[in-house]
Amino acid sequence: RRRAELRALALGQGDFQLRDQEGRPRRKADFRGQWVLLYFGFTHCPDVCPEELGKLSHAVELLEREPGLPPVQPLFITVDPERDDAAAMGRYLRDFHPRLLGLTGTPEEVRAAGSAYRVYASAGPRDEDGDYIVDHTILIYLLGPDGLFLDCYGRSKSAQDIARSVRRHMDTYEPLPD
């Protein structure tokens, strides 16, 4: 029943076409067959995004310590493509998990990716230096190997909570019939 409900949601089922921090094209289909923890944010975020990416990275590290578990691919999609080009993403992501991929694209491509996950993002007013903050949805999404959204984690969830939940999903996972 849960799988049928998830499929009916159509949340995250759309494909995206973005580029990673190395400039390579990436699509959602590239991650099919993998477990994915996905976060939308921006590199100029003063506090929330670094905290959430740190938590996501730590959850992946906790899962990596457990023998026999499949790897989890950490993904970060920008909501600020104006400032977050591939080079900016590469510099920013050095501080997090070594396999964390950062994805960016044109404003239209980024908006389409966010739309597929019902991500809200809105740039605030610019200050005298031209800097601005982007208000956005703060969730970490879990995608199963079939690419389907399985769960999400808000700010109140710790890395340990996320790792436990992902483990439970891995233990009970059954691929959806086509």
PDB file of C-alpha atoms in Angstrom:
ATOM      1  CA  ARG A   1       0.000   0.000   0.000  1.00  0.00           C
ATOM      2  CA  ARG A   2       2.826   2.416   0.917  1.00  0.00           C
ATOM      3  CA  ARG A   3       4.533   1.924  -2.447  1.00  0.00           C
ATOM      4  CA  ALA A   4       1.277   2.591  -4.282  1.00  0.00           C
ATOM      5  CA  GLU A   5       0.797   5.769  -2.244  1.00  0.00           C
ATOM      6  CA  LEU A   6       4.335   6.932  -3.026  1.00  0.00           C
ATOM      7  CA  ARG A   7       3.927   6.291  -6.732  1.00  0.00           C
ATOM      8  CA  ALA A   8       0.621   8.216  -6.681  1.00  0.00           C
ATOM      9  CA  LEU A   9       2.334  11.225  -5.077  1.00  0.00           C
ATOM     10  CA  ALA A  10       4.498  11.703  -8.161  1.00  0.00           C
ATOM     11  CA  LEU A  11       6.955  13.456  -5.843  1.00  0.00           C
ATOM     12  CA  GLY A  12      10.450  13.439  -7.284  1.00  0.00           C
ATOM     13  CA  GLN A  13       9.477  11.254 -10.219  1.00  0.00           C
ATOM     14  CA  GLY A  14      10.453  13.845 -12.799  1.00  0.00           C
ATOM     15  CA  ASP A  15      13.866  13.656 -14.376  1.00  0.00           C
ATOM     16  CA  PHE A  16      16.406  16.454 -14.005  1.00  0.00           C
ATOM     17  CA  GLN A  17      19.196  17.512 -16.315  1.00  0.00           C
ATOM     18  CA  LEU A  18      21.950  19.346 -14.459  1.00  0.00           C
ATOM     19  CA  ARG A  19      25.762  19.448 -14.281  1.00  0.00           C
ATOM     20  CA  ASP A  20      27.968  18.314 -11.422  1.00  0.00           C
ATOM     21  CA  GLN A  21      30.885  20.256  -9.917  1.00  0.00           C
ATOM     22  CA  GLU A  22      33.173  18.798 -12.597  1.00  0.00           C
ATOM     23  CA  GLY A  23      30.889  20.086 -15.355  1.00  0.00           C
ATOM     24  CA  ARG A  24      29.639  16.598 -16.297  1.00  0.00           C
ATOM     25  CA  PRO A  25      25.968  16.310 -17.305  1.00  0.00           C
ATOM     26  CA  ARG A  26      23.887  14.425 -14.745  1.00  0.00           C
ATOM     27  CA  ARG A  27      20.336  13.158 -14.912  1.00  0.00           C
ATOM     28  CA  LYS A  28      18.195  11.518 -12.282  1.00  0.00           C
ATOM     29  CA  ALA A  29      18.413   8.286 -14.299  1.00  0.00           C
ATOM     30  CA  ASP A  30      22.191   8.249 -13.638  1.00  0.00           C
ATOM     31  CA  PHE A  31      21.414   7.391 -10.007  1.00  0.00           C
ATOM     32  CA  ARG A  32      18.937   4.596 -10.691  1.00  0.00           C
ATOM     33  CA  GLY A  33      19.965   1.492  -8.769  1.00  0.00           C
ATOM     34  CA  GLN A  34      21.465   3.605  -5.967  1.00  0.00           C
ATOM     35  CA  TRP A  35      20.199   4.855  -2.645  1.00  0.00           C
ATOM     36  CA  VAL A  36      20.309   8.662  -2.640  1.00  0.00           C
ATOM     37  CA  LEU A  37      20.153  11.314   0.082  1.00  0.00           C
ATOM     38  CA  LEU A  38      19.327  14.616  -1.615  1.00  0.00           C
ATOM     39  CA  TYR A  39      19.371  18.175  -0.266  1.00  0.00           C
ATOM     40  CA  PHE A  40      18.459  21.445  -1.999  1.00  0.00           C
ATOM     41  CA  GLY A  41      20.324  24.549  -0.814  1.00  0.00           C
ATOM     42  CA  PHE A  42      22.903  27.178  -1.804  1.00  0.00           C
ATOM     43  CA  THR A  43      26.594  27.784  -1.213  1.00  0.00           C
ATOM     44  CA  HIS A  44      26.214  31.290   0.244  1.00  0.00           C
ATOM     45  CA  CYS A  45      23.930  30.056   3.012  1.00  0.00           C
ATOM     46  CA  PRO A  46      25.379  31.264   6.319  1.00  0.00           C
ATOM     47  CA  ASP A  47      24.232  28.460   8.618  1.00  0.00           C
ATOM     48  CA  VAL A  48      21.352  26.116   7.739  1.00  0.00           C
ATOM     49  CA  CYS A  49      22.782  24.573   4.551  1.00  0.00           C
ATOM     50  CA  PRO A  50      26.217  23.837   6.035  1.00  0.00           C
ATOM     51  CA  GLU A  51      24.526  22.275   9.080  1.00  0.00           C
ATOM     52  CA  GLU A  52      22.205  20.139   6.958  1.00  0.00           C
ATOM     53  CA  LEU A  53      24.970  19.051   4.556  1.00  0.00           C
ATOM     54  CA  GLY A  54      27.159  18.197   7.546  1.00  0.00           C
ATOM     55  CA  LYS A  55      24.338  16.108   8.991  1.00  0.00           C
ATOM     56  CA  LEU A  56      23.711  14.416   5.619  1.00  0.00           C
ATOM     57  CA  SER A  57      27.447  13.673   5.277  1.00  0.00           C
ATOM     58  CA  HIS A  58      27.596  12.224   8.785  1.00  0.00           C
ATOM     59  CA  ALA A  59      24.540  10.005   8.114  1.00  0.00           C
ATOM     60  CA  VAL A  60      26.274   8.640   4.997  1.00  0.00           C
ATOM     61  CA  GLU A  61      29.453   7.991   7.036  1.00  0.00           C
ATOM     62  CA  LEU A  62      27.444   6.118   9.684  1.00  0.00           C
ATOM     63  CA  LEU A  63      25.870   3.947   6.995  1.00  0.00           C
ATOM     64  CA  GLU A  64      29.284   3.304   5.394  1.00  0.00           C
ATOM     65  CA  ARG A  65      30.521   1.837   8.694  1.00  0.00           C
ATOM     66  CA  GLU A  66      27.937  -0.952   8.521  1.00  0.00           C
ATOM     67  CA  PRO A  67      29.196  -3.936   6.548  1.00  0.00           C
ATOM     68  CA  GLY A  68      26.903  -5.264   3.883  1.00  0.00           C
ATOM     69  CA  LEU A  69      24.837  -2.129   3.369  1.00  0.00           C
ATOM     70  CA  PRO A  70      24.695  -0.735  -0.146  1.00  0.00           C
ATOM     71  CA  PRO A  71      26.361   2.663  -0.605  1.00  0.00           C
ATOM     72  CA  VAL A  72      24.311   5.846  -0.360  1.00  0.00           C
ATOM     73  CA  GLN A  73      24.976   8.617  -2.884  1.00  0.00           C
ATOM     74  CA  PRO A  74      24.816  12.091  -1.299  1.00  0.00           C
ATOM     75  CA  LEU A  75      23.513  14.816  -3.660  1.00  0.00           C
ATOM     76  CA  PHE A  76      23.242  18.591  -3.280  1.00  0.00           C
ATOM     77  CA  ILE A  77      21.194  20.581  -5.801  1.00  0.00           C
ATOM     78  CA  THR A  78      21.536  24.344  -5.715  1.00  0.00           C
ATOM     79  CA  VAL A  79      18.540  26.652  -5.513  1.00  0.00           C
ATOM     80  CA  ASP A  80      20.814  29.584  -6.491  1.00  0.00           C
ATOM     81  CA  PRO A  81      22.218  28.883  -9.963  1.00  0.00           C
ATOM     82  CA  GLU A  82      23.099  32.580 -10.424  1.00  0.00           C
ATOM     83  CA  ARG A  83      25.999  32.235  -7.946  1.00  0.00           C
ATOM     84  CA  ASP A  84      26.428  28.470  -7.749  1.00  0.00           C
ATOM     85  CA  ASP A  85      28.231  27.475 -10.920  1.00  0.00           C
ATOM     86  CA  ALA A  86      30.261  24.248 -11.117  1.00  0.00           C
ATOM     87  CA  ALA A  87      33.423  25.904  -9.746  1.00  0.00           C
ATOM     88  CA  ALA A  88      31.595  27.420  -6.745  1.00  0.00           C
ATOM     89  CA  MET A  89      29.984  24.062  -6.019  1.00  0.00           C
ATOM     90  CA  GLY A  90      33.360  22.312  -6.176  1.00  0.00           C
ATOM     91  CA  ARG A  91      34.959  24.753  -3.719  1.00  0.00           C
ATOM     92  CA  TYR A  92      32.014  24.585  -1.325  1.00  0.00           C
ATOM     93  CA  LEU A  93      31.620  20.812  -1.263  1.00  0.00           C
ATOM     94  CA  ARG A  94      35.246  20.138  -0.266  1.00  0.00           C
ATOM     95  CA  ASP A  95      34.183  20.591   3.361  1.00  0.00           C
ATOM     96  CA  PHE A  96      31.668  17.736   3.265  1.00  0.00           C
ATOM     97  CA  HIS A  97      31.529  14.048   2.350  1.00  0.00           C
ATOM     98  CA  PRO A  98      34.084  13.229  -0.388  1.00  0.00           C
ATOM     99  CA  ARG A  99      31.415  11.597  -2.594  1.00  0.00           C
ATOM    100  CA  LEU A 100      28.928  14.456  -2.261  1.00  0.00           C
ATOM    101  CA  LEU A 101      27.939  15.588  -5.740  1.00  0.00           C
ATOM    102  CA  GLY A 102      26.818  19.150  -6.288  1.00  0.00           C
ATOM    103  CA  LEU A 103      24.424  19.791  -9.148  1.00  0.00           C
ATOM    104  CA  THR A 104      23.693  23.075 -10.878  1.00  0.00           C
ATOM    105  CA  GLY A 105      22.329  24.287 -14.190  1.00  0.00           C
ATOM    106  CA  THR A 106      20.421  27.090 -15.806  1.00  0.00           C
ATOM    107  CA  PRO A 107      17.764  28.800 -13.688  1.00  0.00           C
ATOM    108  CA  GLU A 108      15.114  26.909 -15.679  1.00  0.00           C
ATOM    109  CA  GLU A 109      16.820  23.528 -15.158  1.00  0.00           C
ATOM    110  CA  VAL A 110      17.280  24.155 -11.435  1.00  0.00           C
ATOM    111  CA  ARG A 111      13.687  25.336 -11.065  1.00  0.00           C
ATOM    112  CA  ALA A 112      12.441  22.183 -12.844  1.00  0.00           C
ATOM    113  CA  ALA A 113      14.491  19.933 -10.534  1.00  0.00           C
ATOM    114  CA  GLY A 114      13.146  21.730  -7.468  1.00  0.00           C
ATOM    115  CA  SER A 115       9.616  21.559  -8.808  1.00  0.00           C
ATOM    116  CA  ALA A 116       9.847  17.774  -9.105  1.00  0.00           C
ATOM    117  CA  TYR A 117      10.445  17.652  -5.317  1.00  0.00           C
ATOM    118  CA  ARG A 118       8.042  20.482  -4.465  1.00  0.00           C
ATOM    119  CA  VAL A 119      10.932  22.609  -3.226  1.00  0.00           C
ATOM    120  CA  TYR A 120      10.127  26.209  -2.427  1.00  0.00           C
ATOM    121  CA  ALA A 121      12.927  28.697  -3.169  1.00  0.00           C
ATOM    122  CA  SER A 122      12.805  32.490  -3.265  1.00  0.00           C
ATOM    123  CA  ALA A 123      15.718  34.935  -3.358  1.00  0.00           C
ATOM    124  CA  GLY A 124      15.447  37.766  -0.866  1.00  0.00           C
ATOM    125  CA  PRO A 125      16.335  41.417  -1.414  1.00  0.00           C
ATOM    126  CA  ARG A 126      19.926  42.301  -2.256  1.00  0.00           C
ATOM    127  CA  ASP A 127      21.965  44.251   0.255  1.00  0.00           C
ATOM    128  CA  GLU A 128      24.322  47.132  -0.627  1.00  0.00           C
ATOM    129  CA  ASP A 129      26.994  44.595  -1.682  1.00  0.00           C
ATOM    130  CA  GLY A 130      24.571  42.764  -3.957  1.00  0.00           C
ATOM    131  CA  ASP A 131      24.448  39.781  -1.593  1.00  0.00           C
ATOM    132  CA  TYR A 132      21.192  38.004  -0.813  1.00  0.00           C
ATOM    133  CA  ILE A 133      19.791  35.021   1.036  1.00  0.00           C
ATOM    134  CA  VAL A 134      17.570  32.399  -0.588  1.00  0.00           C
ATOM    135  CA  ASP A 135      14.629  31.208   1.460  1.00  0.00           C
ATOM    136  CA  HIS A 136      14.006  27.539   0.630  1.00  0.00           C
ATOM    137  CA  THR A 137      12.591  24.208   1.737  1.00  0.00           C
ATOM    138  CA  ILE A 138      14.821  22.543   4.310  1.00  0.00           C
ATOM    139  CA  LEU A 139      14.464  18.789   3.862  1.00  0.00           C
ATOM    140  CA  ILE A 140      16.766  15.873   3.122  1.00  0.00           C
ATOM    141  CA  TYR A 141      15.064  13.469   0.711  1.00  0.00           C
ATOM    142  CA  LEU A 142      15.642   9.717   0.571  1.00  0.00           C
ATOM    143  CA  LEU A 143      15.297   8.099  -2.858  1.00  0.00           C
ATOM    144  CA  GLY A 144      15.279   4.340  -3.281  1.00  0.00           C
ATOM    145  CA  PRO A 145      17.112   2.441  -6.013  1.00  0.00           C
ATOM    146  CA  ASP A 146      14.082   2.767  -8.296  1.00  0.00           C
ATOM    147  CA  GLY A 147      14.400   6.565  -8.011  1.00  0.00           C
ATOM    148  CA  LEU A 148      11.215   6.877  -6.016  1.00  0.00           C
ATOM    149  CA  PHE A 149      10.910   9.215  -3.052  1.00  0.00           C
ATOM    150  CA  LEU A 150      10.736   7.107   0.129  1.00  0.00           C
ATOM    151  CA  ASP A 151      11.128   9.534   3.021  1.00  0.00           C
ATOM    152  CA  CYS A 152      12.287  12.983   4.047  1.00  0.00           C
ATOM    153  CA  TYR A 153      14.000  14.380   7.104  1.00  0.00           C
ATOM    154  CA  GLY A 154      13.594  17.837   8.605  1.00  0.00           C
ATOM    155  CA  ARG A 155      15.950  19.843  10.757  1.00  0.00           C
ATOM    156  CA  SER A 156      14.885  18.064  13.949  1.00  0.00           C
ATOM    157  CA  LYS A 157      16.302  14.729  12.727  1.00  0.00           C
ATOM    158  CA  SER A 158      19.881  13.930  13.677  1.00  0.00           C
ATOM    159  CA  ALA A 159      22.398  12.110  11.490  1.00  0.00           C
ATOM    160  CA  GLN A 160      21.797   9.035  13.674  1.00  0.00           C
ATOM    161  CA  ASP A 161      18.009   9.310  13.145  1.00  0.00           C
ATOM    162  CA  ILE A 162      18.510   9.568   9.382  1.00  0.00           C
ATOM    163  CA  ALA A 163      20.930   6.621   9.277  1.00  0.00           C
ATOM    164  CA  ARG A 164      18.512   4.460  11.316  1.00  0.00           C
ATOM    165  CA  SER A 165      15.631   5.369   8.998  1.00  0.00           C
ATOM    166  CA  VAL A 166      17.653   4.700   5.835  1.00  0.00           C
ATOM    167  CA  ARG A 167      18.721   1.326   7.273  1.00  0.00           C
ATOM    168  CA  ARG A 168      15.064   0.452   7.960  1.00  0.00           C
ATOM    169  CA  HIS A 169      14.148   1.394   4.407  1.00  0.00           C
ATOM    170  CA  MET A 170      16.997  -0.740   3.064  1.00  0.00           C
ATOM    171  CA  ASP A 171      15.881  -3.712   5.192  1.00  0.00           C
ATOM    172  CA  THR A 172      12.274  -3.519   3.992  1.00  0.00           C
ATOM    173  CA  TYR A 173      12.874  -2.366   0.407  1.00  0.00           C
ATOM    174  CA  GLU A 174      11.093  -4.205  -2.373  1.00  0.00           C
ATOM    175  CA  PRO A 175      11.473  -2.926  -5.931  1.00  0.00           C
ATOM    176  CA  LEU A 176       8.269  -1.683  -7.458  1.00  0.00           C
ATOM    177  CA  PRO A 177       6.905  -3.744 -10.298  1.00  0.00           C
ATOM    178  CA  ASP A 178       6.981  -1.852 -13.591  1.00  0.00           C
TER     179      ASP A 178
END
